[in-house]
Short mmCIF file of C-alpha atoms and ligand atoms in Angstrom, two decimals:
data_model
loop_
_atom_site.label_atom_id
_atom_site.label_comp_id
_atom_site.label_asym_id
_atom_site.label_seq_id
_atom_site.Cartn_x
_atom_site.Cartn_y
_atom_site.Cartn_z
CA UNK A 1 92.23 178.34 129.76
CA UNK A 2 89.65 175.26 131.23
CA UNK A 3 91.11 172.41 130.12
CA UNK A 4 94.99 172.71 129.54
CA UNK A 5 96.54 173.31 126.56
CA UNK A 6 99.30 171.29 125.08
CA UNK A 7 102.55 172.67 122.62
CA UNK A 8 104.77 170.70 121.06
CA UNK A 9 107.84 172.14 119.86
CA UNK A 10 109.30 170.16 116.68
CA UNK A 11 112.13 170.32 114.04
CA UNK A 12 115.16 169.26 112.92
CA UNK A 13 118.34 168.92 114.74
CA UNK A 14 119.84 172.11 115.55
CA UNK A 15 116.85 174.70 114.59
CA UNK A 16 117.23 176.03 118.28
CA UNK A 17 113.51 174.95 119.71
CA UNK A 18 114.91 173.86 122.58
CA UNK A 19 116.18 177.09 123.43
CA UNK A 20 113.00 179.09 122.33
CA UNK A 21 110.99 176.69 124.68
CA UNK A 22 112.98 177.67 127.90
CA UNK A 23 112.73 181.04 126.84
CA UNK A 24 109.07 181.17 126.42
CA UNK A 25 108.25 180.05 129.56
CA UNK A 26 108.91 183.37 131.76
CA UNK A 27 107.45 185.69 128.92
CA UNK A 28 103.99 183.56 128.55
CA UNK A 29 104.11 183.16 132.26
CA UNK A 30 103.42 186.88 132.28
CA UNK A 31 100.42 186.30 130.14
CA UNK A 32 99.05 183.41 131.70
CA UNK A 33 97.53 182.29 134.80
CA UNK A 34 97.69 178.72 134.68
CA UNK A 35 100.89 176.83 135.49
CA UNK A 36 103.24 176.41 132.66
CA UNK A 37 104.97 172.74 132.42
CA UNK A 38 108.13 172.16 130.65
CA UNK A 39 109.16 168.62 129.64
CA UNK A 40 110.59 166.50 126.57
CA UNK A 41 110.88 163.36 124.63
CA UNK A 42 112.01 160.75 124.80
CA UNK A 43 112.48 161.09 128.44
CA UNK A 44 111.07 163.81 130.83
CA UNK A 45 110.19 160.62 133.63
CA UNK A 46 112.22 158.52 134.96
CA UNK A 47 111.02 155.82 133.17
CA UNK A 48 111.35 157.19 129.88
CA UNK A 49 114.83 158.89 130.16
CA UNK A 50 116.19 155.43 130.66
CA UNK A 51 114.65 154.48 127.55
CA UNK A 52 116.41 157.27 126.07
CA UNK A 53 119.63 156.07 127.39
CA UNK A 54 119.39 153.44 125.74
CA UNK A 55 118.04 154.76 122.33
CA UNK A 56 120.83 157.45 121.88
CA UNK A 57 123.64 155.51 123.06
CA UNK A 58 126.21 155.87 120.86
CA UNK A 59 127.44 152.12 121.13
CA UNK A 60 124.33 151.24 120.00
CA UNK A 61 124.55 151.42 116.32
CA UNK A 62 123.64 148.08 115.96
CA UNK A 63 119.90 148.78 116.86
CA UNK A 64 117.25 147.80 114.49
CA UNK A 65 114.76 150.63 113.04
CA UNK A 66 112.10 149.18 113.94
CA UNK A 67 113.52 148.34 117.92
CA UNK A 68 114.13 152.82 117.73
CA UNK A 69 110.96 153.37 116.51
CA UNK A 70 109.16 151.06 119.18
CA UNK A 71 111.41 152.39 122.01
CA UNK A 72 110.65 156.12 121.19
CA UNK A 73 106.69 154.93 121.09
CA UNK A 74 107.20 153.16 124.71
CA UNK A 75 109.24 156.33 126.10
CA UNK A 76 106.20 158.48 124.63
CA UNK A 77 103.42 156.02 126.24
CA UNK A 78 104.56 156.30 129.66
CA UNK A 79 105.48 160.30 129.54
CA UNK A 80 101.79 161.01 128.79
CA UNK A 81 100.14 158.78 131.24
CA UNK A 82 102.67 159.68 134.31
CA UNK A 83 103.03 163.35 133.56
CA UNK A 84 101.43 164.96 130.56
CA UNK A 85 98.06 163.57 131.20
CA UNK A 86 97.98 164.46 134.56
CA UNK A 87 98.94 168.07 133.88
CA UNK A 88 96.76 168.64 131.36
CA UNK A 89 93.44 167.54 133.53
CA UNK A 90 95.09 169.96 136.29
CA UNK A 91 94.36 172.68 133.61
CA UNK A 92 98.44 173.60 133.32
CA UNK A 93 100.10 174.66 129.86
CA UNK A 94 102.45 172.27 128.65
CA UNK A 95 105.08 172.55 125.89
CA UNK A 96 106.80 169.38 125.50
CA UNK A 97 109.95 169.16 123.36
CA UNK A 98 109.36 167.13 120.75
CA UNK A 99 106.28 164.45 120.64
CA UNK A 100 104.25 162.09 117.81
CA UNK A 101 105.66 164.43 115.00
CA UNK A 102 109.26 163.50 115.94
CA UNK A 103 108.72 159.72 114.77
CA UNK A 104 106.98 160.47 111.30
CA UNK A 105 109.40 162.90 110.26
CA UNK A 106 112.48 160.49 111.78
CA UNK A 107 111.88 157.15 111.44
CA UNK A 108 108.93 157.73 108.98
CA UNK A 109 110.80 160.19 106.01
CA UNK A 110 114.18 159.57 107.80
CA UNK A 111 114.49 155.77 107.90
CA UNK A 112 111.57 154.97 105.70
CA UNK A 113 109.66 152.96 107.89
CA UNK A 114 105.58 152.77 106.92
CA UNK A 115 104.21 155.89 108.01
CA UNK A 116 100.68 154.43 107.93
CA UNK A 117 102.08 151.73 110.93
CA UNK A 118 104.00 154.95 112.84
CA UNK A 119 100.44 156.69 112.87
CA UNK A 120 98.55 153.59 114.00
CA UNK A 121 101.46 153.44 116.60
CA UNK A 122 101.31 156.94 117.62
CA UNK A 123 97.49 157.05 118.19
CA UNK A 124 97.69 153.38 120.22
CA UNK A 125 99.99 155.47 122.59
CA UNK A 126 98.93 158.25 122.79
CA UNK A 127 94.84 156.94 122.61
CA UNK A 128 94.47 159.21 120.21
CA UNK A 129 95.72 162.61 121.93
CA UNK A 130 96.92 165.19 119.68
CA UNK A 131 98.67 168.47 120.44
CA UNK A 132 96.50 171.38 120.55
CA UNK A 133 99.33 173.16 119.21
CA UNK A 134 102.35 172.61 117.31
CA UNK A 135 105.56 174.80 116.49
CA UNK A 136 107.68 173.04 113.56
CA UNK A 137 110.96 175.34 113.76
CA UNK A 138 112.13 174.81 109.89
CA UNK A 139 115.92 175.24 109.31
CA UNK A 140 117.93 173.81 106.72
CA UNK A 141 119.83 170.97 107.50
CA UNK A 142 123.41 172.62 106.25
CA UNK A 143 122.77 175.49 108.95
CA UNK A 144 121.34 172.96 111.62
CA UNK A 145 124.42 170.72 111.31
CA UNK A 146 126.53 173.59 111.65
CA UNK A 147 125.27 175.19 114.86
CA UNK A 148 125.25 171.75 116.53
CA UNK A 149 128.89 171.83 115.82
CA UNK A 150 129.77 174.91 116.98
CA UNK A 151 127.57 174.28 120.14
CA UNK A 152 130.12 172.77 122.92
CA UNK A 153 127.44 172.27 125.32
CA UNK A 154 125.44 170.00 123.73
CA UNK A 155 125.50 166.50 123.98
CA UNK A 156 126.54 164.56 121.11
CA UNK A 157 123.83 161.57 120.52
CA UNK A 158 123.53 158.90 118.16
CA UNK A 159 121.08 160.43 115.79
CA UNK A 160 123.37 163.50 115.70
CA UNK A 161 126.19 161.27 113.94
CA UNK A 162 123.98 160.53 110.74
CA UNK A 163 124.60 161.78 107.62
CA UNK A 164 123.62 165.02 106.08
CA UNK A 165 121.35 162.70 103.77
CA UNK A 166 119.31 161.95 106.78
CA UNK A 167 118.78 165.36 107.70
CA UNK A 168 117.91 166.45 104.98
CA UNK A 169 114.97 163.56 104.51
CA UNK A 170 113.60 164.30 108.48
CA UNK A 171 113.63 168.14 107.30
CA UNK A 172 111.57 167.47 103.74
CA UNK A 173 109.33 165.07 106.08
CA UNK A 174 108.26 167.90 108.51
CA UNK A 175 107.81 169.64 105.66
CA UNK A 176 105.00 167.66 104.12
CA UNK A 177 103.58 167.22 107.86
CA UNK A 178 103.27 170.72 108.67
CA UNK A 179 101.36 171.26 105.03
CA UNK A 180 98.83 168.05 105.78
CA UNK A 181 98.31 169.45 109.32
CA UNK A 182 98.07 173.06 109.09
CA UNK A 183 95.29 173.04 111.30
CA UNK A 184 97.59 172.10 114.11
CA UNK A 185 100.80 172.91 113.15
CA UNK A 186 102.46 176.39 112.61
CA UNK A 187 105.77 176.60 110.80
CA UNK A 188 108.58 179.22 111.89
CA UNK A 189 111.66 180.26 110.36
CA UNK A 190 114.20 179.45 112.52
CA UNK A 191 117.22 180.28 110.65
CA UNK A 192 116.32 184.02 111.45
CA UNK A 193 118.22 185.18 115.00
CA UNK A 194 116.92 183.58 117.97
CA UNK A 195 115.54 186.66 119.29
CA UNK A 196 112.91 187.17 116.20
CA UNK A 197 112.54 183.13 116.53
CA UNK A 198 111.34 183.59 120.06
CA UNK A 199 109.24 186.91 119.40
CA UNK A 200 107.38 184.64 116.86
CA UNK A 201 107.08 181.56 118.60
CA UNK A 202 105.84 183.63 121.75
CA UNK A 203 102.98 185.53 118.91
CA UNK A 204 101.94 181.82 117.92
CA UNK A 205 101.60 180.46 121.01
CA UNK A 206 99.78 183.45 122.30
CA UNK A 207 97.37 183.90 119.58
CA UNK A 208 95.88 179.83 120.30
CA UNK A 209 95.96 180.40 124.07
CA UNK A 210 93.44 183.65 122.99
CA UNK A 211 91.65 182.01 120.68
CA UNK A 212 90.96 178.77 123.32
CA UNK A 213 89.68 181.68 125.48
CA UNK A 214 87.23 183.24 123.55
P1 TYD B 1 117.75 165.40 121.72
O1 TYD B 1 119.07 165.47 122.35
O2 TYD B 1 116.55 165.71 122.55
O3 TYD B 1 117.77 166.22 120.40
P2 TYD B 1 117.13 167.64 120.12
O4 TYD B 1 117.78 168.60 121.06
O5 TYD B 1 117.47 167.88 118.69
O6 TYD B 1 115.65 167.49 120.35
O7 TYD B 1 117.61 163.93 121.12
C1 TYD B 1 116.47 163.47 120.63
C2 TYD B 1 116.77 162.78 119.33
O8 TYD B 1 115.81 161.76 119.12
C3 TYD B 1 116.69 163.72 118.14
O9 TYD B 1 117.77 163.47 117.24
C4 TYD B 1 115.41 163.33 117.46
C5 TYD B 1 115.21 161.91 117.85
N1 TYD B 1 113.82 161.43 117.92
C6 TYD B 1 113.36 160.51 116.98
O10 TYD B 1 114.11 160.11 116.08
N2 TYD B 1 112.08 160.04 117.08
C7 TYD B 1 111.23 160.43 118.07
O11 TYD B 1 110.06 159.97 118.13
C8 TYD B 1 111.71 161.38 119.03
C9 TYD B 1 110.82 161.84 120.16
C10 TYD B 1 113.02 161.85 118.92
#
């Protein structure tokens, strides 16, 4: 691996991706030689976890769409150019949780903003980068919902309190996204146990890294 390699790790709420990332990271370590970076949107810089203070607030449910969509865009901007960016020219492995995806499928399918103005925004922010990779972790909303419930630990955040309805739109959205861009982006079952979840994730991952190789 030259040049870095960059994964992001999509889906809906609750289909466990954050999980599978942590857990990847000492297994592909094993296979890899190169530095492996962990971070995640919105946030992973200082900068950009205050944004996301502010976005997932949950006083804030007077904020406009549009205001969440530009906010997650700004938290993205900034991310790449401080940190992903900078590990990617330093030839390290990232897998970032969550990334351009993430705004399509929620404030593109979920709130119905104009997807054609959430791409234009994307690429302005990102200048263009794409992943090299991307996992979508596909669960059904009724079983995402669920384990967020049952799961004390996590933090309960704004966009966790919408409706089934919602979920269900962002999940139909990633959908349609991971058929358009199936050059990029590689679908998993995550409703299976989050052992096979990992095992496949790990088999995805390490099938691009060999493939960038060759
Ligand atoms: P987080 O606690 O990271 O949720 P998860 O563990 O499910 O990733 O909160 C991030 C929330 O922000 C999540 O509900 C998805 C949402 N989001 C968007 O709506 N648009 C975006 O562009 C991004 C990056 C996240």
């Amino acid at each position: 691996m030259k040049k870095g390699f960059l994964v992001s790790f999509e889906g809906p709420d609750g289909a466990g991706k954050t999980s599978v990332l942590e857990a990847l990271v000492p297994r592909l370590q094993e296979k890899v030689d190169d530095a492996i970076i962990t971070t995640r949107e919105p946030g992973g810089i200082a900068i950009s976890e205050k944004i996301r203070d502010v976005i997932l607030d949950v006083e804030h449910t007077n904020m406009d769409e549009k205001t969440e969509l530009l906010l997650y865009i700004a938290a993205r901007r900034q991310h790449l150019v401080e940190k992903v960016l900078p590990a990617l020219k330093a030839g390290k492995l990232v897998l970032v949780d969550r990334f351009i995806d993430s705004s399509v499928a929620y404030q593109g399918y979920g709130r119905g903003l104009d997807i054609s103005a959430i791409d234009w925004l994307n690429d302005y922010a990102t200048d263009g980068h794409k992943p090299d990779l991307t996992l979508y972790f596909d669960v059904p909303s009724e079983i995402g919902l669920d384990r967020i419930s049952k799961n004390a630990e996590r933090e309960v955040n704004r966009l966790d309190l919408e409706a089934l309805s919602m979920h269900q739109k962002v999940r139909s959205g990633y959908l349609k996204l991971a058929n358009q861009e199936s050059n990029r982006v590689v679908t998993i079952d995550a409703s299976q146990s989050l052992e096979k979840v990992i095992n496949d994730a790990y088999q995805v991952v390490l099938s691009a890294l060999e493939k960038v190789e060759k």
